[in-house]
mmCIF file of C-alpha atoms in Angstrom:
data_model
loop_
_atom_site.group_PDB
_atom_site.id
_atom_site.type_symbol
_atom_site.label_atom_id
_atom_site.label_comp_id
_atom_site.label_asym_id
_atom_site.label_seq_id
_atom_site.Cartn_x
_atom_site.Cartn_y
_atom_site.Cartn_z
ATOM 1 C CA UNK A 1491 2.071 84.180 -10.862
ATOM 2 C CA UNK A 1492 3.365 84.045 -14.070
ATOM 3 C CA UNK A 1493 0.416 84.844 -15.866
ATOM 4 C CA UNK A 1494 -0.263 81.645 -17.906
ATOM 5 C CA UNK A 1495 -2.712 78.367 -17.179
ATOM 6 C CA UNK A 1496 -0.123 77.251 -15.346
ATOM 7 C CA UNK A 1497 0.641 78.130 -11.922
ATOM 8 C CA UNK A 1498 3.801 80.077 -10.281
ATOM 9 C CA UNK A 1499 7.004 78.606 -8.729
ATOM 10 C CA UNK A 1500 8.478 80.264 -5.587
ATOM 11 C CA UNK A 1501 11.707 78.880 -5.645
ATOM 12 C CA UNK A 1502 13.549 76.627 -8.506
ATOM 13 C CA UNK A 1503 17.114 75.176 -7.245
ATOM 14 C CA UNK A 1504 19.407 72.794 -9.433
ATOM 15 C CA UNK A 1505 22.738 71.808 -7.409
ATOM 16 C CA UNK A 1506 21.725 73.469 -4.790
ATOM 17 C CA UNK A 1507 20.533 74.342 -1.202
ATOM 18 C CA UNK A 1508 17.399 75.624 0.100
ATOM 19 C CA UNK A 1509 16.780 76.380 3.545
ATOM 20 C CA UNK A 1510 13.188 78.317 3.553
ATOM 21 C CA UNK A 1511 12.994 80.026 7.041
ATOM 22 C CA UNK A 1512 10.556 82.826 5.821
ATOM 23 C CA UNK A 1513 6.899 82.244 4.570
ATOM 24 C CA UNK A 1514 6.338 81.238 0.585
ATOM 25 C CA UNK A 1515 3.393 81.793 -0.681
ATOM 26 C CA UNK A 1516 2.655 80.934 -4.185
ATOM 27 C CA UNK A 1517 -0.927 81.243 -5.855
ATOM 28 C CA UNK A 1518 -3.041 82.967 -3.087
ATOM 29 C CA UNK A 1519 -4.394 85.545 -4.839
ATOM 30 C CA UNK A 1520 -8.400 85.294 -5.663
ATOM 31 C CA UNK A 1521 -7.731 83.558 -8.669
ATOM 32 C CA UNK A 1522 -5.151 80.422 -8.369
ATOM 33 C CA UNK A 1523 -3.559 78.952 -11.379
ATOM 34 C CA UNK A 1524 -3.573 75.279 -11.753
ATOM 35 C CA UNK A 1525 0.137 73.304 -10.812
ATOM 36 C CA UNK A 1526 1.567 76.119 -8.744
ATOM 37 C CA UNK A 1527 4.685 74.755 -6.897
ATOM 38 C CA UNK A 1528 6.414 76.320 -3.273
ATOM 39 C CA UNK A 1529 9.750 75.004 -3.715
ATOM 40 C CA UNK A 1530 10.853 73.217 -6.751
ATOM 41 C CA UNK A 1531 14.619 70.710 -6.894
ATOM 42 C CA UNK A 1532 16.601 69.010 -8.851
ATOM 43 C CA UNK A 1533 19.735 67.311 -9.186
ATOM 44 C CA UNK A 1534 21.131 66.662 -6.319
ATOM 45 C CA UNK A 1535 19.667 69.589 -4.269
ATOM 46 C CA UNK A 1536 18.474 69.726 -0.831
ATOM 47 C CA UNK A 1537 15.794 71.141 0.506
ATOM 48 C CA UNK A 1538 14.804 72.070 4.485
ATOM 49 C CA UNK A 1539 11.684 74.270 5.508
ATOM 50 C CA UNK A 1540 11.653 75.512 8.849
ATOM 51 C CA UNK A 1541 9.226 78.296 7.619
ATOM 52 C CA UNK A 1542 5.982 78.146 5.863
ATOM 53 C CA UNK A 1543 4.965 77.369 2.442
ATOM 54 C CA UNK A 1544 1.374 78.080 1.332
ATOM 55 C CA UNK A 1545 0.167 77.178 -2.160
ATOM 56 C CA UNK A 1546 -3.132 77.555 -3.604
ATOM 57 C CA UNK A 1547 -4.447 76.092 -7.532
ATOM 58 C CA UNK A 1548 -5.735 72.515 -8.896
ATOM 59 C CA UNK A 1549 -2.989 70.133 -9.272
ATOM 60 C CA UNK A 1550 -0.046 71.987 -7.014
ATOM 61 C CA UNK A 1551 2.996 70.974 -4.800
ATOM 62 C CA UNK A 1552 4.323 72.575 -1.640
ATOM 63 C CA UNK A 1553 7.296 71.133 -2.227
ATOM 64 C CA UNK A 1554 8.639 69.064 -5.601
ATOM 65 C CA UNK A 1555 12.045 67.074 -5.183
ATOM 66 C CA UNK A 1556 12.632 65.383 -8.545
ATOM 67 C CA UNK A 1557 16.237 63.419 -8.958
ATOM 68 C CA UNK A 1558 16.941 64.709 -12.581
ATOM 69 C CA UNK A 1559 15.853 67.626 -14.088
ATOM 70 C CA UNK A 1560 14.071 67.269 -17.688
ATOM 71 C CA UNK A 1561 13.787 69.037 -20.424
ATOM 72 C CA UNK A 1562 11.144 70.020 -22.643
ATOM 73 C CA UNK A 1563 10.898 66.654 -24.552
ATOM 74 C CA UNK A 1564 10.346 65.049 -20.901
ATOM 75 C CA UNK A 1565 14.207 64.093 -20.882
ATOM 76 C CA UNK A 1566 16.306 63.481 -18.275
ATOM 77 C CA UNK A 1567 19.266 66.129 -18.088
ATOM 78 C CA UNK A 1568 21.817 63.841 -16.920
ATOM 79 C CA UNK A 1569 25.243 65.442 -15.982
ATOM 80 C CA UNK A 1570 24.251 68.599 -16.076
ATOM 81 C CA UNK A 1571 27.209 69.960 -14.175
ATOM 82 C CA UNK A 1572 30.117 67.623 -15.915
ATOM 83 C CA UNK A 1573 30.562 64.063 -15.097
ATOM 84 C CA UNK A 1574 32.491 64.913 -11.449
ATOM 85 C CA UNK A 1575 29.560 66.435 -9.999
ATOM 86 C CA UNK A 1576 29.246 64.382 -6.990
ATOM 87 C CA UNK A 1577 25.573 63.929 -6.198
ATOM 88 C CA UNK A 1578 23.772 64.332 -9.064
ATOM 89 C CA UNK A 1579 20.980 62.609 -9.364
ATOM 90 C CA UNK A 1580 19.399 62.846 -5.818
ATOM 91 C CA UNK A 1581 17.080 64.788 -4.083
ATOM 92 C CA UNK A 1582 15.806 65.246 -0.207
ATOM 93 C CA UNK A 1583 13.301 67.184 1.520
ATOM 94 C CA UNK A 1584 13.124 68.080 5.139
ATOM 95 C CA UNK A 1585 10.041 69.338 6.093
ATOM 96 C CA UNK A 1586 10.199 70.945 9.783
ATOM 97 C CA UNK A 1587 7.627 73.731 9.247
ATOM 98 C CA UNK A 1588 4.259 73.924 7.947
ATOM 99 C CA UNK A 1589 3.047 73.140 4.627
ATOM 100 C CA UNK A 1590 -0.676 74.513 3.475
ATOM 101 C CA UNK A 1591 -2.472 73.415 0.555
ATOM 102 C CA UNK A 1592 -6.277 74.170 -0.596
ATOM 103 C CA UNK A 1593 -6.258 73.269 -4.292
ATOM 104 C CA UNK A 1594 -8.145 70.155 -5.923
ATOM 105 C CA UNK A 1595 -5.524 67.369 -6.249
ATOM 106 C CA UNK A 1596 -2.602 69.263 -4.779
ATOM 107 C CA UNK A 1597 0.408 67.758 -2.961
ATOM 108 C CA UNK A 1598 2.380 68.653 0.172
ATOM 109 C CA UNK A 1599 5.657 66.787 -0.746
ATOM 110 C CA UNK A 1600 6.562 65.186 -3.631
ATOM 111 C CA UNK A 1601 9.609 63.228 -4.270
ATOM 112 C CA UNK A 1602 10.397 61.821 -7.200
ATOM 113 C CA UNK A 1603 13.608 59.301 -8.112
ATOM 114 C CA UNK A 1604 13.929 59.158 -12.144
ATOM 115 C CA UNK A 1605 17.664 57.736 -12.143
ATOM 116 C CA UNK A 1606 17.439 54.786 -14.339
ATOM 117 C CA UNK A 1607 19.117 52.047 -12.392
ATOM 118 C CA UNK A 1608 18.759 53.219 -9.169
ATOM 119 C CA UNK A 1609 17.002 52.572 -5.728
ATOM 120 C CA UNK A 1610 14.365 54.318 -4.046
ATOM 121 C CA UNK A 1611 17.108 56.236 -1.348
ATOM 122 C CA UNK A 1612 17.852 58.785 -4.742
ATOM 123 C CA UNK A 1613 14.833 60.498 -3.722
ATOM 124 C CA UNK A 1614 13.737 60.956 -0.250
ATOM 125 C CA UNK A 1615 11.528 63.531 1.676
ATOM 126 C CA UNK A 1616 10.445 63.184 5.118
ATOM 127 C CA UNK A 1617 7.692 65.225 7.425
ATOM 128 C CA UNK A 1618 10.038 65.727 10.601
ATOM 129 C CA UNK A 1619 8.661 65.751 14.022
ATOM 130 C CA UNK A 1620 8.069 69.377 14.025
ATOM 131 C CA UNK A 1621 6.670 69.362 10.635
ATOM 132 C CA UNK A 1622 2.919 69.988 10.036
ATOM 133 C CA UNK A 1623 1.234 69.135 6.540
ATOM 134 C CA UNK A 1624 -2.433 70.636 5.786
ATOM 135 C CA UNK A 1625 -4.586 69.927 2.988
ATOM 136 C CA UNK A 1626 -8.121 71.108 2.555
ATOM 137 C CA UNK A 1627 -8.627 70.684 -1.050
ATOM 138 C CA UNK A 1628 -11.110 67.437 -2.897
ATOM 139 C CA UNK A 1629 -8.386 64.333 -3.800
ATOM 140 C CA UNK A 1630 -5.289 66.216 -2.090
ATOM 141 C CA UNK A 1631 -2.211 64.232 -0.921
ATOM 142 C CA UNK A 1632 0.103 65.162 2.616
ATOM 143 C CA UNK A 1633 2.868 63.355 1.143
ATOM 144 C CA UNK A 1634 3.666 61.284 -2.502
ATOM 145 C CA UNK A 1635 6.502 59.267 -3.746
ATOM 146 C CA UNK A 1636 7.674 57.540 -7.398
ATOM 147 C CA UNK A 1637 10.131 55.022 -6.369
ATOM 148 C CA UNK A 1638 11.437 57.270 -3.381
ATOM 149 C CA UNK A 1639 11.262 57.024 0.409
ATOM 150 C CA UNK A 1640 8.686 58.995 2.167
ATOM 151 C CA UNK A 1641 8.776 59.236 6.033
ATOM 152 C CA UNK A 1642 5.621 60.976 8.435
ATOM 153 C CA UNK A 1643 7.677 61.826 11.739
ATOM 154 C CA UNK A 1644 5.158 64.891 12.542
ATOM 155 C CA UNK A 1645 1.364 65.448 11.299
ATOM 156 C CA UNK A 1646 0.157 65.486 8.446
ATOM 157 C CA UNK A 1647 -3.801 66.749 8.450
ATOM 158 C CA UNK A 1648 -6.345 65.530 5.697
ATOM 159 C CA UNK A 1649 -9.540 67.845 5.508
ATOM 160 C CA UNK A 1650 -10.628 67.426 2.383
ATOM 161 C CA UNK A 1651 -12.890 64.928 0.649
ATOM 162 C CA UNK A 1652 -11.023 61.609 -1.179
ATOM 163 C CA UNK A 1653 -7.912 62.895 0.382
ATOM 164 C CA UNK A 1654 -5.194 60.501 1.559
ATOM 165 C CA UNK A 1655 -2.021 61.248 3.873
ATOM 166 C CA UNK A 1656 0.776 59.567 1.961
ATOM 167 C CA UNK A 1657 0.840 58.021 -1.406
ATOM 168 C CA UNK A 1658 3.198 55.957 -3.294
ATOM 169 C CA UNK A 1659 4.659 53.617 -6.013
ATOM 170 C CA UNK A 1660 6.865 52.076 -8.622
ATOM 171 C CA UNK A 1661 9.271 50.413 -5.537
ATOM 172 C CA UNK A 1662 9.221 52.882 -2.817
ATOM 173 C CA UNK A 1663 8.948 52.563 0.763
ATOM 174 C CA UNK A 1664 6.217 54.607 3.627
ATOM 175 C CA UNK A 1665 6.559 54.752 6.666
ATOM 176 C CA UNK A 1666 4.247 56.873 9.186
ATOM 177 C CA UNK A 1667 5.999 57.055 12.652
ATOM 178 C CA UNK A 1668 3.605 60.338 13.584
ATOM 179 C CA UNK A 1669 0.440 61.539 13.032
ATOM 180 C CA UNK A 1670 -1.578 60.936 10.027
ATOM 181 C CA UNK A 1671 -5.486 62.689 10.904
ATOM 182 C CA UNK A 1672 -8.055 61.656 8.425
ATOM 183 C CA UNK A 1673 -11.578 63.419 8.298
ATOM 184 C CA UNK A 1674 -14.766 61.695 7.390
ATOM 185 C CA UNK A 1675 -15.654 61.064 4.623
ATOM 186 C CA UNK A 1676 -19.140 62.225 3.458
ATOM 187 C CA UNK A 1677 -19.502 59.069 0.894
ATOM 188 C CA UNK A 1678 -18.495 55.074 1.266
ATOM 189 C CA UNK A 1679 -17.913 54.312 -1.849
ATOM 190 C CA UNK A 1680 -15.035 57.108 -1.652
ATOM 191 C CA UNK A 1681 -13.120 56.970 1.578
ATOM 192 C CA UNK A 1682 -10.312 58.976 3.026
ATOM 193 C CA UNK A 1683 -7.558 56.946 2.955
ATOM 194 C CA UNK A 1684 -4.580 57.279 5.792
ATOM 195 C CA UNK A 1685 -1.507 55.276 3.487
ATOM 196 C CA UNK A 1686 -2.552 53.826 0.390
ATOM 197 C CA UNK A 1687 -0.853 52.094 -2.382
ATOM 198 C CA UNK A 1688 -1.747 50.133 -5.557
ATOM 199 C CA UNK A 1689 2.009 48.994 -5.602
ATOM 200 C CA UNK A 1690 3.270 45.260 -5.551
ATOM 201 C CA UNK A 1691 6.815 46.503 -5.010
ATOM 202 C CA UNK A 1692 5.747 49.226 -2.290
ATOM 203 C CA UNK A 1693 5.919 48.406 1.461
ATOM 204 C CA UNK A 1694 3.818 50.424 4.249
ATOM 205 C CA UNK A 1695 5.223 50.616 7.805
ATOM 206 C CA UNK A 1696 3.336 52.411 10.231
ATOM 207 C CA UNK A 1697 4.829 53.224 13.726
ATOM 208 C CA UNK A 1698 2.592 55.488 15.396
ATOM 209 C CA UNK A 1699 -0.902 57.006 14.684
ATOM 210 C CA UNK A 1700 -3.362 56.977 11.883
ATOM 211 C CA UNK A 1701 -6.523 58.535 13.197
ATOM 212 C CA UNK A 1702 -9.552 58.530 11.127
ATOM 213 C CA UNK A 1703 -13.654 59.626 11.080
ATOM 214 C CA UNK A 1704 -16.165 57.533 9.375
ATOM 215 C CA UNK A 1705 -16.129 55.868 6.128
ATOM 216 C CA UNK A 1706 -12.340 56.157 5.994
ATOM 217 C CA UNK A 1707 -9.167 53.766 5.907
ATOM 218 C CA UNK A 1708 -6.287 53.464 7.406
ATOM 219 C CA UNK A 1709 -4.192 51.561 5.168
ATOM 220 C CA UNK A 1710 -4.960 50.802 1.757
ATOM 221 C CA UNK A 1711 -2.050 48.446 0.151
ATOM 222 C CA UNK A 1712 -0.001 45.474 -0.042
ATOM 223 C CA UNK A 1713 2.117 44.297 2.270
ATOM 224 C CA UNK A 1714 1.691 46.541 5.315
ATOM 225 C CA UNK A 1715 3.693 46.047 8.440
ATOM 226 C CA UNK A 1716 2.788 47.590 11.902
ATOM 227 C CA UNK A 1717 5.364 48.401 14.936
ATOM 228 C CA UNK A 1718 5.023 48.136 18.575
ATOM 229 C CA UNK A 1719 3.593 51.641 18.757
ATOM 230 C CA UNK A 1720 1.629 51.518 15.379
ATOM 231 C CA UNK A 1721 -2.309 52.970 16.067
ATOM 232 C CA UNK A 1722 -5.146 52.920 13.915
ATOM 233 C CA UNK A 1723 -8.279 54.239 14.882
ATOM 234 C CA UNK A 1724 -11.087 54.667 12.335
ATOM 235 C CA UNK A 1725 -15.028 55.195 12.711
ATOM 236 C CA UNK A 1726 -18.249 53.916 11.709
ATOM 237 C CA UNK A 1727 -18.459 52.286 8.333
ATOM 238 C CA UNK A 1728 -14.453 51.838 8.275
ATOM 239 C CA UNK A 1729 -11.473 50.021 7.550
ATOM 240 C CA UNK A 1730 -8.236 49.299 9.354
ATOM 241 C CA UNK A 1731 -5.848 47.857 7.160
ATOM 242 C CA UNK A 1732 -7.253 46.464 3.772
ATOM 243 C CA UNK A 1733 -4.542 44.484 1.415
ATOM 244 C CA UNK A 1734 -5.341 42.762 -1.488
ATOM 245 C CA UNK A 1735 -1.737 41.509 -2.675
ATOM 246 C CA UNK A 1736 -1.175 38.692 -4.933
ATOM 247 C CA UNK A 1737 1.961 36.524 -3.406
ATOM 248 C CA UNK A 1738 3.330 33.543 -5.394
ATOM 249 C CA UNK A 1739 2.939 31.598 -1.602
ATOM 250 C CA UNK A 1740 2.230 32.377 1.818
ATOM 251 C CA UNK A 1741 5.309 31.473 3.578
ATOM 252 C CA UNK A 1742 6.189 35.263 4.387
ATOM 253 C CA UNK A 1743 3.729 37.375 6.356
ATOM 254 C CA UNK A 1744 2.540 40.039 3.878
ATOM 255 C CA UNK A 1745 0.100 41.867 7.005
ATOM 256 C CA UNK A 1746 2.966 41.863 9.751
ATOM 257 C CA UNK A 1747 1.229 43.271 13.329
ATOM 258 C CA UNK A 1748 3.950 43.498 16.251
ATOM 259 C CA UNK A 1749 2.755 43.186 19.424
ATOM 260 C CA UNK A 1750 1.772 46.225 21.367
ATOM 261 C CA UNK A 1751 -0.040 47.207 18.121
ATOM 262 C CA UNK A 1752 -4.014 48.779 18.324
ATOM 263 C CA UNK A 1753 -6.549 48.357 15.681
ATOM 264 C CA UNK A 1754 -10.168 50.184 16.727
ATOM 265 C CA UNK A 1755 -12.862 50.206 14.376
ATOM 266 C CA UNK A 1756 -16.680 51.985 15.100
ATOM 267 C CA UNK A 1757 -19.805 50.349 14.251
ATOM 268 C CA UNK A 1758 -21.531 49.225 11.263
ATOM 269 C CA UNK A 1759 -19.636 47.012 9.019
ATOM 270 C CA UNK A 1760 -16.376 48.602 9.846
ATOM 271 C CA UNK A 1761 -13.500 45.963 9.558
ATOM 272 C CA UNK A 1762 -10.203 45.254 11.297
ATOM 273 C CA UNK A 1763 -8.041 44.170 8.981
ATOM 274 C CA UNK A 1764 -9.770 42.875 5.247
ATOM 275 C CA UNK A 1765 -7.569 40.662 2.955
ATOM 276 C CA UNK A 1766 -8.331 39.918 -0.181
ATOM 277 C CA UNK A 1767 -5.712 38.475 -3.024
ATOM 278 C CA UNK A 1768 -4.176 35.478 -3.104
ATOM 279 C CA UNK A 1769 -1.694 33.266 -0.604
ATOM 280 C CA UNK A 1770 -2.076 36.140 1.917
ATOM 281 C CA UNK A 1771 -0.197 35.714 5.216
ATOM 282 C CA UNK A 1772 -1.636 37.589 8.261
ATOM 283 C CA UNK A 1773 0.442 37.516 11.095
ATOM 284 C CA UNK A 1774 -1.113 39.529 13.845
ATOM 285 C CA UNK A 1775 -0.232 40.490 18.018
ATOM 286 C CA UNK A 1776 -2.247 43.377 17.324
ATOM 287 C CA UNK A 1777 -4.823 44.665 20.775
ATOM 288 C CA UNK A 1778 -7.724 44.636 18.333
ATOM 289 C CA UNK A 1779 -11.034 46.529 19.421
ATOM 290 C CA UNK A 1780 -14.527 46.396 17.391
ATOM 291 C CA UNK A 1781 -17.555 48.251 17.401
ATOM 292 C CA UNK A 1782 -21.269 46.633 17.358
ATOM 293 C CA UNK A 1783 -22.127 45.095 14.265
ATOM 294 C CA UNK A 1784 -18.563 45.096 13.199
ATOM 295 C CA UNK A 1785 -15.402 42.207 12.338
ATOM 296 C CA UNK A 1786 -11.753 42.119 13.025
ATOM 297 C CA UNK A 1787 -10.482 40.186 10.325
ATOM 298 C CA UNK A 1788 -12.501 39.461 7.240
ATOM 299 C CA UNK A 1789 -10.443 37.036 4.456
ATOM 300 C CA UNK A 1790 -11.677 37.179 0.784
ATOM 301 C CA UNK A 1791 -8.549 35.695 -1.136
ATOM 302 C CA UNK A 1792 -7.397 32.389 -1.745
ATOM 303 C CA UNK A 1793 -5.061 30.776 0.177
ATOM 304 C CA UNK A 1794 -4.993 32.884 3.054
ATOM 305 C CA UNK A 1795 -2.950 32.335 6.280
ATOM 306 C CA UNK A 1796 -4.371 34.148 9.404
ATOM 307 C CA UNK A 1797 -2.502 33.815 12.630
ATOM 308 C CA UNK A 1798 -4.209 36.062 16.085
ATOM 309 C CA UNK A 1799 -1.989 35.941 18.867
ATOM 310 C CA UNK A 1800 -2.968 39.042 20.859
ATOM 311 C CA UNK A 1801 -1.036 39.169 24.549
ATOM 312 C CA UNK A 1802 -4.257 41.430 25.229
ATOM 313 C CA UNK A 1803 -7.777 39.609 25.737
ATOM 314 C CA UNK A 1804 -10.352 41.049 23.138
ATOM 315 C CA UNK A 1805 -13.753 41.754 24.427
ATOM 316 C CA UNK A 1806 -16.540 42.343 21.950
ATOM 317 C CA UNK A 1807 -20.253 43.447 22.244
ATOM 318 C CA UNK A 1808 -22.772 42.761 20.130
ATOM 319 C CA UNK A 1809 -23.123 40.965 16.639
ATOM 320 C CA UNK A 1810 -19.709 41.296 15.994
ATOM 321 C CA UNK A 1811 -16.899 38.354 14.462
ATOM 322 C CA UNK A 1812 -13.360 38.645 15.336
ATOM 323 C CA UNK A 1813 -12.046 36.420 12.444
ATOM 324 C CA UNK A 1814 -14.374 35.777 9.320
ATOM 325 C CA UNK A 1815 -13.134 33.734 6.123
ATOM 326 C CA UNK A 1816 -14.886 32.937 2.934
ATOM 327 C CA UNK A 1817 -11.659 31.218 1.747
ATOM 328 C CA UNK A 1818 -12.010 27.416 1.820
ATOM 329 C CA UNK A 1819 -8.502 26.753 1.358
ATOM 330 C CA UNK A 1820 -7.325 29.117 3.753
ATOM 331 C CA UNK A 1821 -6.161 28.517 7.282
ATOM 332 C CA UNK A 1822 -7.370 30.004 10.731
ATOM 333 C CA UNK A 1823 -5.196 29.815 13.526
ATOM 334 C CA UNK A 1824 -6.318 31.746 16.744
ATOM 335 C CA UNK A 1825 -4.174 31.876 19.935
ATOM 336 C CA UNK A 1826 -5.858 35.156 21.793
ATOM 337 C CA UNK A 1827 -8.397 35.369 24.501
ATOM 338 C CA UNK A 1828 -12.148 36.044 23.227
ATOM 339 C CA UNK A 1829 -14.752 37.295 25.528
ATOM 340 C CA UNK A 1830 -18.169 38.416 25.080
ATOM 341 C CA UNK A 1831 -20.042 40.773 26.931
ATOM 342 C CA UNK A 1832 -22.864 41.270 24.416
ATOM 343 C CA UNK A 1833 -24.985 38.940 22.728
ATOM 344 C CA UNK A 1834 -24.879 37.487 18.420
ATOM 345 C CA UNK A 1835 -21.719 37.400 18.095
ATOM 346 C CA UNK A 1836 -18.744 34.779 16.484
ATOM 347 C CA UNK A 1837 -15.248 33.969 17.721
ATOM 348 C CA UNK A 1838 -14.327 32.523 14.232
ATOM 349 C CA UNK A 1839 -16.384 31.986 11.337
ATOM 350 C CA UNK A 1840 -14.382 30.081 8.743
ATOM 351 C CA UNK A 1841 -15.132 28.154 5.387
ATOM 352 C CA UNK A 1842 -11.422 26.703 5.681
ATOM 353 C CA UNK A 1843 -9.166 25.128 8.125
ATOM 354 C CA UNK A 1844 -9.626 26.869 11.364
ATOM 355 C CA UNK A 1845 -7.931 25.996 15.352
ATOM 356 C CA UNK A 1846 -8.342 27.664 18.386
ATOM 357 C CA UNK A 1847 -5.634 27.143 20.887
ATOM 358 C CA UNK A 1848 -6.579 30.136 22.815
ATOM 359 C CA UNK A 1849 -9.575 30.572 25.138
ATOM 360 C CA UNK A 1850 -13.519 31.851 23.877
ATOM 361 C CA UNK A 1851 -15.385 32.654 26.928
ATOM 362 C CA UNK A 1852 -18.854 33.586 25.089
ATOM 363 C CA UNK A 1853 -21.076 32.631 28.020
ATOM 364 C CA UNK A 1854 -22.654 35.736 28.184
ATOM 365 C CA UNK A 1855 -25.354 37.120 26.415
ATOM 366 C CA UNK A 1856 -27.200 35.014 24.064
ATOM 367 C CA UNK A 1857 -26.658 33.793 20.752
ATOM 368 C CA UNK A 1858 -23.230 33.830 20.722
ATOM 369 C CA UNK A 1859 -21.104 31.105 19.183
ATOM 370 C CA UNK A 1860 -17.485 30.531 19.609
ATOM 371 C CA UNK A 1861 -16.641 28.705 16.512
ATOM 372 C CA UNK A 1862 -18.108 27.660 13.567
ATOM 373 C CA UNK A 1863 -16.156 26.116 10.468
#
């Protein structure tokens, strides 16, 4: 440590390489300063771990990849090594070790692109399939990018309270394709979140698995698109995928679900997928599997298109609704198999436009109703 309010750095590289086979620990003494960093790069350095970085204090960063270095006026240091530096101006991170974090509002990885006039590839750091991100600490991040490109290919574990896996914005691009674990969360009004941005500009892909307790999401953003092995499994009291874009029309799908996709939500008031915004377009294949008491798809915006199209038949319980809209110029259009073996529960409930062209076997039970518009 270096003795000040502010925390230690283990390793600072400009121009450089870094290729961390050993264990870094920064901060871990009984008292932590605040915005300790691992490994900190700049300009056009790279950076691999293969060891293990471990940093304690408020506000700190296992590893920070930032495309220019600045000064102490918060300037960019452009050219730093003369004009025929190749490859100034970048950064990437390869994470194939662990990462451990405890601190209040620390980071795993964070890769920043401040390159006027660039695009998000300037900065990019990715969690590779070996790679294992930990975070323990109240409003901690796995992963975080400013107009960069963040990739999940291993785990990344969230045990803290208001913690989220991977974060982003100002243009940049997430994509989970491996783990993201999200622990309950002891309060609904302040949920774990799996991806989340507030971004316009910033697309979520997820591939593979984002696995979450109660009172948690698993996406929080935009437009969000889901592969053919994307999973997202969340508890009681939970949320899928919730977007609440604003799209000048709905001609493109902004909530893209491939087929082979899995959405399971627990009980009580958990939701599917929840829209909200404005000329929304849900396109969805997605096997979709809700608790008692719970919805698949709930539609608050205006102008919302909702296509279901699942090759797999849902079957719900009880006092569920697969597709629920309060959006009276919206549009419904169901082509997946609906059966009940429970009883109070609604195939679509719509205050728009909605068709079935698929099949609602609610026999079952009683008080169940296949459509009402």
């Amino acid at each position: 440590t270096d003795g000040t309010k502010n925390g230690g750095v283990g390793v600072f590289i400009n121009y450089g390489l870094v290729d961390n086979k050993g264990t870094i620990n920064v901060e871990k003494d009984s008292v932590a300063n605040s915005n300790a960093v691992g490994v900190y790069a700049v300009n056009g350095s790279n950076v691999t771990n293969n060891g293990s970085i471990n940093v304690s204090g408020k506000d700190s960063i296992g590893i920070l990849g930032v495309a220019y270095r600045t000064d102490s006026k918060n300037r960019n240091v452009v050219d730093e090594f003369g004009k025929y530096a190749t490859g100034q101006g970048k950064v990437n991170i390869l994470n194939k070790g662990n990462i451990s974090l405890d601190g209040q509002g620390a980071t795993g990885i964070f890769a920043k692109n401040n390159k006027v006039g660039t695009t998000l590839t300037n900065a990019t750091a990715t969690n590779d399939t070996t790679g294992k991100i930990t975070t323990t600490g109240i409003k901690a991040v796995g992963m975080s990018g400013e107009k960069a490109n963040i990739i999940n290919r291993g785990t990344i574990e969230v045990k803290g309270q208001e913690g989220t896996g991977m974060f982003a914005k100002s243009s940049s691009r997430m994509e989970n394709s491996g783990t993201i674990n999200i622990t309950a969360s002891s309060s609904a009004s302040k949920p774990n979140i799996g991806m989340f941005t507030e971004d316009k500009d910033t697309v979520i892909h997820n591939n593979k698995n984002i696995i979450g307790g109660n009172n948690t999401y698993g996406i929080y953003g935009k437009t969000v698109n889901m592969g053919t092995n994307g999973k997202i499994k969340v508890g009681n009291n939970s949320v899928g995928i919730y977007s609440n874009g604003q799209y000048s029309s709905s001609a493109t799908p902004t909530v893209n679900l491939a087929s082979g996709s899995t959405i399971e939500v627990g009980k009580n008031q958990a939701v599917g997928v929840f829209t909200t915004g404005k000329n929304q377009n849900i396109s969805s294949q997605a096997d979709m599997k809700i608790g008692d008491n719970s919805y698949g798809y709930v539609v608050r915006g205006t102008g919302t298109r909702l296509t279901t199209n699942s090759t797999t038949p849902i079957t719900v319980g009880n006092d569920t609704v697969f597709a629920y809209s309060t959006d009276r110029s919206g549009t419904i259009v169901n082509r997946a198999t609906l059966t009940s073996i429970g009883s109070k529960n609604y195939g679509i409930y719509a205050a728009g436009t909605a068709t079935n062209l698929g099949d609602i076997n609610f026999g079952s039970g009683v008080g169940n109703v296949g459509m009402y518009s």
